[in-house]
Coordinates of C-alpha atoms and ligand atoms in Angstrom, one line a residue:
M548 CA 6.1 30.2 -5.2
D549 CA 7.1 33.4 -3.4
T550 CA 8.7 33.3 0.0
V551 CA 6.7 34.9 2.2
R552 CA 6.7 35.4 6.0
R553 CA 3.9 33.1 7.3
V554 CA 3.5 30.7 10.4
V555 CA 5.9 28.1 10.3
H556 CA 4.8 24.7 11.5
D557 CA 7.3 22.3 13.2
V558 CA 5.9 19.5 10.8
A559 CA 3.7 19.3 7.8
I560 CA 2.4 15.8 7.1
V561 CA 1.2 15.0 3.8
G562 CA -1.6 12.4 3.5
A563 CA -4.0 10.9 6.1
G564 CA -3.5 7.0 5.9
F565 CA -2.3 5.0 8.5
G566 CA 1.2 6.5 7.8
G567 CA 0.2 10.2 8.1
L568 CA -2.4 9.6 10.7
G569 CA 0.2 7.7 13.0
M570 CA 2.7 10.4 12.9
A571 CA 0.1 13.1 13.5
I572 CA -1.2 11.0 16.6
R573 CA 2.6 10.7 17.9
L574 CA 3.3 14.6 17.6
K575 CA 0.0 15.2 19.2
Q576 CA 0.9 13.0 22.3
Q577 CA 4.2 15.0 22.5
G578 CA 2.6 18.4 21.9
T579 CA 4.7 19.2 18.9
D580 CA 2.9 21.7 16.6
F581 CA 1.9 20.2 13.1
V582 CA -0.5 20.2 10.2
L583 CA -1.5 17.4 8.4
I584 CA -3.2 17.8 4.8
E585 CA -4.8 15.4 3.0
R586 CA -6.5 15.7 -0.6
G587 CA -9.3 13.2 0.1
E588 CA -12.8 14.3 1.7
D589 CA -11.8 12.1 4.7
V590 CA -9.0 10.3 6.7
G591 CA -8.4 7.0 5.9
G592 CA -6.1 6.9 2.9
T593 CA -6.4 3.4 0.8
W594 CA -9.3 2.6 3.3
W595 CA -11.1 5.8 2.3
A596 CA -10.3 5.5 -1.4
N597 CA -11.0 1.8 -2.3
S598 CA -14.7 1.1 -1.7
Y599 CA -15.2 -1.6 -4.1
P600 CA -17.2 -4.6 -3.2
G601 CA -15.3 -7.1 -1.2
C602 CA -12.7 -5.0 -0.3
Q603 CA -10.8 -6.4 2.5
C604 CA -7.5 -6.4 4.4
D605 CA -5.2 -9.7 3.7
I606 CA -3.5 -9.4 7.2
P607 CA -5.6 -10.1 10.2
S608 CA -7.1 -7.7 12.4
N609 CA -5.0 -8.0 15.3
L610 CA -1.9 -7.3 13.7
Y611 CA -3.1 -4.8 11.0
S612 CA -3.7 -2.1 13.4
F613 CA -1.7 0.4 15.3
S614 CA 0.2 -1.0 18.4
F615 CA -0.8 1.8 20.4
A616 CA -4.8 1.7 19.4
R617 CA -5.7 -1.9 20.2
N618 CA -9.2 -2.5 19.0
P619 CA -11.2 -5.2 20.5
D620 CA -14.0 -4.6 18.2
W621 CA -12.7 -6.2 15.1
D622 CA -15.8 -8.4 13.9
R623 CA -13.8 -10.5 11.6
A624 CA -10.7 -12.0 11.6
Y625 CA -9.5 -10.2 8.6
P626 CA -10.8 -6.6 8.6
M627 CA -13.3 -5.5 5.7
R628 CA -12.7 -2.1 4.3
D629 CA -15.4 -0.3 6.3
Q630 CA -14.1 -1.3 9.6
I631 CA -10.7 -0.3 8.8
L632 CA -12.0 3.0 8.1
E633 CA -14.3 3.3 10.9
Y634 CA -11.1 2.5 12.9
L635 CA -9.1 5.2 11.5
R636 CA -11.7 7.8 11.9
D637 CA -12.0 6.9 15.5
C638 CA -8.5 7.1 16.0
A639 CA -8.4 10.6 14.3
V640 CA -11.2 11.6 16.8
R641 CA -9.8 9.8 19.8
F642 CA -6.3 11.1 19.7
G643 CA -7.2 14.8 18.8
V644 CA -5.9 15.3 15.3
L645 CA -8.6 16.4 13.5
P646 CA -8.3 20.1 14.5
H647 CA -4.8 19.9 12.9
T648 CA -6.3 18.4 9.7
R649 CA -7.0 20.1 6.4
L650 CA -9.1 17.8 4.2
S651 CA -9.6 18.4 0.4
C652 CA -6.3 20.0 0.7
E653 CA -3.7 18.5 -1.8
L654 CA 0.0 19.5 -1.9
L655 CA 0.7 21.0 -5.3
G656 CA 4.3 21.8 -4.7
A657 CA 6.9 21.7 -1.8
R658 CA 10.5 23.5 -2.2
W659 CA 13.3 23.5 0.2
V660 CA 14.1 27.2 1.1
A661 CA 17.8 26.8 2.3
D662 CA 18.2 30.3 3.7
E663 CA 15.1 29.5 5.9
Q664 CA 16.0 25.9 6.5
R665 CA 12.1 25.4 5.8
W666 CA 9.8 23.6 3.4
E667 CA 7.4 26.0 1.6
L668 CA 4.2 24.1 0.6
E669 CA 1.9 25.1 -2.2
T670 CA -1.5 23.4 -1.7
S671 CA -5.1 23.6 -3.2
T672 CA -6.1 25.8 -0.4
G673 CA -3.4 27.9 -0.1
P674 CA 0.3 28.1 1.1
L675 CA 2.0 26.7 4.2
A676 CA 5.5 26.5 5.9
A677 CA 7.1 23.8 8.0
R678 CA 10.7 23.0 9.0
V679 CA 9.8 19.4 8.6
L680 CA 7.8 17.8 5.8
V681 CA 6.5 14.2 6.4
A682 CA 5.4 12.9 3.0
A683 CA 3.1 10.1 3.4
P684 CA 1.5 9.9 0.0
G685 CA 1.0 5.8 0.0
L686 CA 2.3 3.7 -2.2
L687 CA -0.8 2.2 -3.7
S688 CA -2.7 5.5 -4.1
E689 CA -2.4 6.2 -7.8
P690 CA -4.8 4.1 -9.8
S691 CA -3.2 2.7 -13.0
T692 CA -5.2 2.4 -16.2
P693 CA -3.9 1.0 -19.2
S694 CA -4.1 3.2 -22.3
L695 CA -6.1 1.0 -24.4
P696 CA -6.7 1.9 -28.0
G697 CA -10.1 3.4 -28.5
L698 CA -10.9 3.8 -24.9
E699 CA -12.1 7.4 -25.4
R700 CA -15.0 6.1 -27.7
F701 CA -16.4 4.0 -25.0
Q702 CA -20.1 4.8 -24.2
G703 CA -20.5 2.8 -21.1
R704 CA -19.3 3.2 -17.9
A705 CA -15.4 2.7 -17.3
F706 CA -13.9 3.0 -13.9
H707 CA -11.1 1.9 -11.6
T708 CA -11.6 0.0 -8.5
A709 CA -9.9 2.6 -6.6
E710 CA -12.6 4.8 -7.7
W711 CA -15.7 2.5 -7.7
D712 CA -18.6 4.0 -9.3
H713 CA -21.6 3.1 -6.7
S714 CA -23.9 4.8 -9.1
D715 CA -25.3 1.5 -10.3
D716 CA -24.8 -2.1 -8.6
L717 CA -24.5 -3.7 -12.2
S718 CA -27.3 -6.0 -11.8
G719 CA -28.0 -7.3 -15.0
K720 CA -24.9 -5.8 -16.5
R721 CA -22.5 -7.0 -19.2
V722 CA -19.0 -6.3 -17.7
A723 CA -15.4 -6.5 -18.7
L724 CA -13.0 -6.6 -15.7
L725 CA -9.3 -6.4 -16.7
G726 CA -6.8 -7.8 -14.0
A727 CA -6.6 -11.0 -11.9
G728 CA -4.6 -9.7 -8.7
A729 CA -5.8 -9.4 -5.2
T730 CA -8.2 -6.7 -6.2
A731 CA -10.0 -8.7 -8.9
V732 CA -9.9 -11.8 -6.5
Q733 CA -12.1 -9.6 -3.8
V734 CA -14.6 -8.2 -6.6
V735 CA -15.2 -11.0 -8.8
P736 CA -17.0 -13.2 -6.2
E737 CA -19.0 -10.2 -5.0
I738 CA -20.5 -9.0 -8.3
Q739 CA -20.4 -12.1 -10.6
P740 CA -24.0 -13.2 -9.3
R741 CA -25.7 -10.3 -10.4
L742 CA -24.3 -9.7 -13.9
R743 CA -25.7 -10.8 -17.1
K744 CA -22.3 -11.3 -18.1
L745 CA -18.6 -11.1 -17.0
H746 CA -15.6 -11.0 -19.3
L747 CA -12.6 -11.6 -17.3
F748 CA -9.4 -10.5 -18.7
Q749 CA -6.8 -12.3 -17.0
R750 CA -3.2 -12.7 -18.5
T751 CA -1.5 -14.6 -15.8
P752 CA -3.5 -16.2 -13.3
P753 CA -2.6 -15.9 -9.6
W754 CA -1.8 -18.4 -7.0
V755 CA -4.8 -18.5 -4.7
I756 CA -4.8 -20.1 -1.2
P757 CA -8.0 -20.7 1.1
H758 CA -9.2 -17.8 3.0
M759 CA -9.1 -18.2 6.9
D760 CA -11.4 -15.4 7.5
H761 CA -14.3 -16.2 9.9
P762 CA -16.5 -13.8 12.4
V763 CA -15.0 -12.9 15.8
H764 CA -17.8 -13.7 18.1
H765 CA -19.0 -11.2 20.9
E766 CA -17.5 -13.5 23.4
M767 CA -14.3 -13.4 22.1
R768 CA -14.5 -9.5 21.9
D769 CA -15.5 -9.4 25.2
L770 CA -12.8 -11.3 26.4
Y771 CA -10.2 -8.9 24.4
R772 CA -12.0 -6.1 26.1
R773 CA -11.7 -7.8 29.5
I774 CA -8.0 -9.3 29.1
P775 CA -6.2 -7.1 26.6
L776 CA -3.2 -9.5 27.2
L777 CA -5.0 -12.0 25.0
Q778 CA -5.4 -9.8 22.2
R779 CA -1.7 -8.7 22.3
L780 CA -0.7 -12.5 22.2
S781 CA -2.7 -13.0 19.3
R782 CA -1.0 -10.2 17.6
G783 CA 2.4 -11.8 18.6
L784 CA 1.6 -15.2 17.3
I785 CA 0.1 -13.8 13.9
Y786 CA 3.3 -11.5 13.6
A787 CA 5.5 -14.5 14.2
L788 CA 3.9 -16.6 11.7
R789 CA 3.9 -14.1 8.9
E790 CA 7.5 -13.3 9.5
S791 CA 8.4 -17.0 9.0
Q792 CA 7.2 -16.6 5.5
A793 CA 9.9 -13.9 4.9
V794 CA 12.4 -16.9 5.3
G795 CA 11.1 -18.5 2.2
I796 CA 10.8 -15.3 0.1
T797 CA 14.2 -14.0 0.7
R798 CA 16.6 -16.9 1.8
D799 CA 15.3 -20.4 1.4
R800 CA 12.4 -21.4 -1.0
R801 CA 12.0 -24.4 0.3
W802 CA 9.9 -22.6 3.3
L803 CA 7.3 -21.6 0.3
K804 CA 6.6 -25.4 -0.6
G805 CA 4.0 -25.7 2.0
Q806 CA 2.5 -23.1 0.7
E807 CA 2.4 -24.1 -3.0
L808 CA 1.1 -27.4 -2.1
N809 CA -1.9 -25.5 -0.1
A810 CA -2.8 -23.7 -3.3
R811 CA -2.4 -26.7 -5.6
L812 CA -4.8 -28.5 -3.3
H813 CA -7.1 -25.6 -3.2
L814 CA -7.1 -25.5 -7.1
R815 CA -7.8 -29.1 -7.2
R816 CA -10.6 -29.1 -4.7
Q817 CA -12.4 -26.3 -6.3
V818 CA -11.7 -27.0 -10.2
P819 CA -12.8 -30.1 -11.3
D820 CA -12.1 -29.8 -14.9
P821 CA -8.3 -30.7 -15.5
E822 CA -7.8 -28.4 -18.8
L823 CA -9.6 -25.4 -16.9
R824 CA -7.0 -26.2 -13.9
R825 CA -4.0 -26.0 -16.4
R826 CA -5.2 -22.7 -17.5
L827 CA -5.6 -21.5 -13.9
T828 CA -1.9 -22.7 -12.6
P829 CA 0.6 -19.8 -12.8
D830 CA 3.6 -20.5 -14.4
Y831 CA 5.8 -18.8 -12.0
E832 CA 7.0 -19.4 -8.3
I833 CA 4.5 -18.8 -5.6
F834 CA 5.2 -15.4 -3.6
C835 CA 6.8 -14.0 -6.9
K836 CA 3.4 -11.9 -7.2
R837 CA 1.4 -11.2 -4.0
I838 CA -0.2 -14.4 -3.4
V839 CA -4.1 -14.1 -2.8
L840 CA -6.4 -15.3 -0.5
S841 CA -10.1 -16.5 -1.6
N842 CA -12.5 -19.2 -1.1
G843 CA -15.1 -17.6 -3.7
W844 CA -12.8 -16.8 -6.6
Y845 CA -12.4 -20.2 -8.4
P846 CA -16.5 -21.1 -8.0
A847 CA -17.1 -17.4 -9.0
I848 CA -15.2 -17.9 -12.5
Q849 CA -16.5 -21.2 -13.2
A850 CA -19.9 -19.7 -13.4
P851 CA -21.7 -20.1 -16.5
N852 CA -22.1 -16.3 -17.1
V853 CA -18.2 -15.9 -16.7
D854 CA -15.9 -15.8 -19.7
I855 CA -12.2 -15.8 -19.1
V856 CA -10.3 -14.3 -21.8
S857 CA -6.4 -14.8 -21.7
S858 CA -5.2 -12.8 -24.9
G859 CA -5.7 -9.2 -23.8
V860 CA -7.7 -6.4 -24.9
S861 CA -6.6 -5.3 -28.4
E862 CA -9.3 -2.4 -28.7
V863 CA -12.3 -0.7 -27.2
R864 CA -14.9 0.2 -29.3
E865 CA -18.3 2.5 -28.4
H866 CA -20.1 -0.7 -26.6
S867 CA -17.4 -3.5 -26.9
V868 CA -14.1 -4.8 -26.2
V869 CA -12.0 -6.6 -28.9
D870 CA -10.0 -9.3 -27.3
G871 CA -6.3 -10.3 -28.7
D872 CA -7.6 -13.1 -30.9
G873 CA -9.9 -10.4 -32.5
V874 CA -13.2 -11.5 -30.6
E875 CA -15.6 -8.8 -30.0
R876 CA -17.6 -8.5 -26.8
E877 CA -20.5 -6.1 -26.2
I878 CA -20.4 -4.8 -22.9
D879 CA -22.0 -2.0 -20.8
T880 CA -19.3 -1.4 -18.4
L881 CA -15.5 -1.6 -18.2
I882 CA -13.8 -2.0 -14.9
F883 CA -10.0 -1.7 -14.4
A884 CA -8.6 -3.9 -11.5
T885 CA -5.2 -3.1 -12.9
G886 CA -3.5 -1.7 -9.8
F887 CA -1.5 1.2 -9.1
K888 CA 1.7 3.0 -10.3
P889 CA 4.1 2.8 -7.0
A890 CA 7.0 4.0 -8.7
E891 CA 5.7 7.1 -10.2
L892 CA 3.7 8.8 -7.6
P893 CA 3.1 12.4 -8.8
I894 CA 4.1 13.7 -5.5
A895 CA 7.7 13.2 -6.5
E896 CA 7.4 15.5 -9.2
R897 CA 6.3 18.1 -6.6
I898 CA 8.9 18.0 -3.9
R899 CA 12.2 20.0 -4.8
G900 CA 15.0 19.7 -2.9
R901 CA 18.3 21.9 -2.1
D902 CA 19.2 22.2 -5.8
G903 CA 15.7 22.8 -7.1
R904 CA 15.4 19.4 -8.8
S905 CA 12.3 17.1 -8.1
L906 CA 12.4 14.0 -6.8
A907 CA 11.0 12.4 -9.7
E908 CA 14.0 14.1 -11.6
V909 CA 16.4 12.9 -9.2
W910 CA 14.9 9.3 -9.3
E911 CA 14.3 8.9 -13.0
G912 CA 11.6 6.1 -12.6
S913 CA 13.8 4.4 -9.8
P914 CA 13.0 5.7 -6.4
Q915 CA 15.8 5.7 -3.9
A916 CA 16.2 6.5 -0.2
Y917 CA 18.0 5.6 2.8
L918 CA 15.9 3.3 4.7
G919 CA 13.1 4.2 2.4
T920 CA 12.7 7.2 4.3
T921 CA 15.4 10.2 3.8
V922 CA 16.9 11.5 0.5
T923 CA 20.2 13.2 -0.1
G924 CA 19.5 16.7 -1.2
Y925 CA 16.1 16.8 0.5
P926 CA 16.7 18.0 4.0
N927 CA 14.3 17.6 6.8
L928 CA 12.1 15.4 4.3
L929 CA 10.9 12.1 5.8
F930 CA 9.2 10.2 3.1
F931 CA 6.8 7.2 4.6
Y932 CA 5.9 3.8 2.8
G933 CA 8.9 5.0 0.4
P934 CA 11.3 3.0 -1.8
N935 CA 11.8 -0.7 -0.9
L936 CA 9.8 -0.8 2.0
N937 CA 6.5 -2.9 0.7
L938 CA 6.1 -6.4 2.0
G939 CA 4.7 -9.6 0.6
H940 CA 4.1 -11.2 3.9
S941 CA 3.1 -8.8 6.7
S942 CA 1.5 -5.6 7.7
I943 CA 2.6 -2.7 6.1
V944 CA 1.3 -0.6 9.4
Y945 CA 4.2 -2.3 11.2
M946 CA 6.8 -0.8 8.8
L947 CA 4.8 2.6 8.9
E948 CA 5.2 2.4 12.9
S949 CA 8.8 2.0 12.4
Q950 CA 9.3 4.9 10.2
I951 CA 7.0 7.0 12.6
A952 CA 9.8 6.1 15.4
Y953 CA 12.4 7.0 13.3
A954 CA 11.0 10.5 12.3
L955 CA 10.2 11.1 16.0
D956 CA 13.8 10.4 17.1
A957 CA 14.9 12.6 14.1
L958 CA 13.1 15.6 15.7
H959 CA 14.4 14.6 19.0
T960 CA 17.8 14.7 17.9
M961 CA 17.5 18.0 16.2
R962 CA 16.4 19.4 19.4
L963 CA 18.9 17.8 21.5
R964 CA 21.7 19.0 19.2
G965 CA 20.5 22.4 18.4
A966 CA 20.2 21.2 14.6
A967 CA 17.9 22.9 12.1
E968 CA 18.5 20.6 9.3
F969 CA 19.5 17.2 8.5
D970 CA 20.4 15.6 5.1
V971 CA 21.5 12.1 4.8
R972 CA 25.0 11.4 3.7
P973 CA 25.0 10.5 -0.1
E974 CA 27.5 7.6 0.6
V975 CA 25.3 6.3 3.2
Q976 CA 22.6 6.3 1.1
A977 CA 24.4 4.7 -2.0
A978 CA 25.6 2.0 0.5
Y979 CA 22.2 1.1 1.8
N980 CA 20.5 0.9 -1.9
E981 CA 23.6 -1.3 -2.6
E982 CA 22.7 -3.7 -0.1
V983 CA 19.1 -3.8 -0.6
Q984 CA 19.5 -4.6 -4.4
E985 CA 22.2 -7.1 -3.5
R986 CA 19.7 -9.0 -1.3
L987 CA 16.9 -8.3 -3.4
A988 CA 18.7 -10.1 -6.4
T989 CA 18.4 -13.6 -5.1
S990 CA 14.7 -13.0 -3.6
V991 CA 11.7 -14.7 -5.2
W992 CA 10.3 -11.6 -6.6
N993 CA 13.5 -11.1 -8.8
T994 CA 14.1 -14.8 -9.8
G995 CA 10.7 -16.5 -9.4
G996 CA 9.5 -15.9 -13.0
C997 CA 7.1 -13.6 -12.9
G998 CA 6.6 -9.9 -14.0
S999 CA 5.4 -7.8 -11.5
W1000 CA 4.7 -4.2 -10.3
Y1001 CA 7.6 -4.4 -7.9
F1002 CA 9.7 -3.5 -11.1
D1003 CA 9.7 0.2 -12.2
R1004 CA 10.2 1.4 -15.9
N1005 CA 13.9 0.7 -15.5
G1006 CA 13.6 -3.0 -14.6
K1007 CA 14.6 -2.4 -11.0
N1008 CA 13.0 -3.7 -8.2
S1009 CA 12.4 -0.2 -6.2
I1010 CA 9.4 -1.5 -4.2
Q1011 CA 10.2 -4.8 -1.8
W1012 CA 11.7 -4.9 1.4
P1013 CA 14.2 -7.7 1.2
G1014 CA 14.0 -9.0 4.9
F1015 CA 12.1 -9.7 8.1
T1016 CA 10.2 -6.6 9.4
F1017 CA 11.8 -6.9 12.7
E1018 CA 15.2 -6.1 10.9
Y1019 CA 13.8 -2.8 9.6
R1020 CA 12.4 -2.1 13.0
R1021 CA 15.8 -2.5 14.6
R1022 CA 17.4 -0.4 12.1
T1023 CA 15.1 2.4 12.5
R1024 CA 14.9 2.2 16.2
R1025 CA 17.2 5.2 16.7
F1026 CA 17.9 8.1 14.3
D1027 CA 21.3 7.5 13.5
A1028 CA 22.8 11.0 13.3
E1029 CA 26.0 9.7 12.2
S1030 CA 24.6 8.7 8.9
Y1031 CA 23.5 12.6 8.4
R1032 CA 25.1 16.1 7.7
L1033 CA 23.5 18.1 10.7
A1034 CA 23.4 21.9 10.4
P1035 CA 22.6 24.3 13.3
A1036 CA 20.3 27.1 12.7
A1037 CA 21.6 29.6 10.0
Ligands
FAD607 C1 -6.8 -2.6 -2.1 C2 -5.6 -2.5 -1.3 C3 -5.5 -3.5 -0.4 C4 -4.3 -3.7 0.6 N1 -4.2 -4.4 1.3 C5 -3.3 -4.5 2.2 C6 -3.0 -5.5 3.3 O1 -3.7 -6.7 3.2 N2 -2.1 -5.4 4.0 C7 -1.1 -4.5 3.9 O2 -0.3 -4.4 4.8 N3 -1.4 -3.5 3.2 C8 -2.2 -3.4 2.2 N4 -2.6 -2.5 1.4 C9 -1.7 -1.4 1.4 C10 -2.3 -0.1 2.3 O3 -2.0 1.1 1.3 C11 -1.0 0.3 3.6 O4 -1.4 -0.8 4.3 C12 -1.5 1.4 4.2 O5 -2.8 1.6 4.5 C13 -0.9 2.6 3.7 O6 -1.0 3.7 4.4 P1 -0.2 5.2 4.0 O7 -0.8 6.1 5.0 O8 1.1 4.9 4.0 O9 -0.7 5.4 2.6 P2 -2.6 5.6 2.2 O10 -3.4 4.9 3.0 O11 -2.5 5.1 0.6 O12 -2.7 7.2 2.2 C14 -1.9 8.1 1.5 C15 -2.7 9.3 1.5 O13 -1.9 10.3 0.9 C16 -3.1 11.1 0.4 N5 -2.1 11.9 -0.7 C17 -1.4 11.5 -1.8 N6 -1.2 12.5 -2.3 C18 -1.1 13.8 -2.0 C19 -1.1 14.8 -2.0 N7 -0.3 15.5 -3.0 N8 -1.8 15.9 -1.3 C20 -2.5 15.6 -0.3 N9 -2.8 14.1 0.1 C21 -2.0 13.3 -0.6 C22 -3.8 10.1 -0.2 O14 -5.0 10.9 -0.5 C23 -4.1 9.1 0.6 O15 -5.0 9.4 1.2 C24 -3.4 -2.6 0.7 C25 -3.7 -1.5 -0.5 C26 -4.6 -1.3 -1.2 C27 -4.8 -0.4 -2.2

């Protein structure tokens, strides 16, 4: 990339999901100059990309939304994907960020230009420059597909749930679906009734609890519209209940026993066959992997057209899959409900800091940042939904809003102190990460007896936040300039 003279934006934001859009809205309200780029054809992030049947948020609607953009119109207690997407599109229009947004524009490279104290960006639609870079690429935005022997020979359709192929509704088809996590649990009850056969490749069964979803009737929505305080109270109550689960996850396992009993009773009620029940009972502690909510999963997987296969896939052939026991199963379609690659985001290969090295080179498979947001050697970079900020119990939007507040205060501090550059002190970042890892060491994720996507290729939990969300909010309420090296304009 050549360093050329061009308009230098105050802020460039990458990604138009909850994180990027939320930041853009706040900057717009403040009158700060910014540009927002998004590689997808629309705003929405996760909720634009994931259009698979049954896609739904497992945090109640009244909590899973921006605190500054209340929505009295949620028509379900837990929002479906289409309504979240509609909400985000509406926010983008309502708060006037679309004129600053470039869709179908991918960040290909970003490098810190020390002399100019700015970021030079290379995008799929041309170069950009900005003083501050907000990377909001999402944690669950890069689909992970296992490399199965013979996959390239497969003649049928094969796709990941995050790239759902809507060209055929699968009626009468023989399908192999890989995975048994939150996505599989949402998809399977939706598609199973219309399939000829479903081969469900499930290595470890999930803990499943009853879903409390229900329609929100228009009388209630009217009430929310007329008395906004009611919806705020509901939000507060949901928040408090959710937060109490963090006690069990990170401090005292006894708090999780109630949910385990709930899950066991659900299984007993819905699966009469004791042998099948045994196969469907997880052998790890509840909450070790994300728990899933469903009333339709167990009935669907007991249907006569469903085979549960626990031995994995050993090979894919032109029109079939072969399981780990050597049994060949003819199929038309192969669906990967195999999750994402949170610790190996391609954007980390594209952002180069002070010494020219990419984040991926510095992280070597184990992402690390101070408060999950700033990285030593990467001045004026704010990374959203970064290392160790994922949750097992509450809304990511809450964490993102904490990061947005921190980022805004960083900009404010720069203005106030006449600084052109901030860079987190290495010892601050190191101490923070040591603390996080120490706290995670006793969490249910690290010791609950399961393998999960919370662990990176080096076996380190670089994904989960080890505490209450209000603690994170407290720690990000103010940009702690003393943790940074601030530099004036050169
Ligand atoms: C199926 C599914 C269900 C989920 N359910 C829940 C839930 O119940 N509760 C919860 O709290 N969270 C849930 N999440 C997590 C969810 O991702 C977050 O809640 C939230 O949407 C994250 O917002 P974000 O803006 O950080 O990231 P995203 O919504 O992922 O948006 C990131 C955007 O960045 C763009 N991008 C990435 N790289 C580039 C690049 N190089 N150039 C340009 N653009 C780029 C992507 O295209 C994407 O649009 C779920 C995620 C998935 C996938």
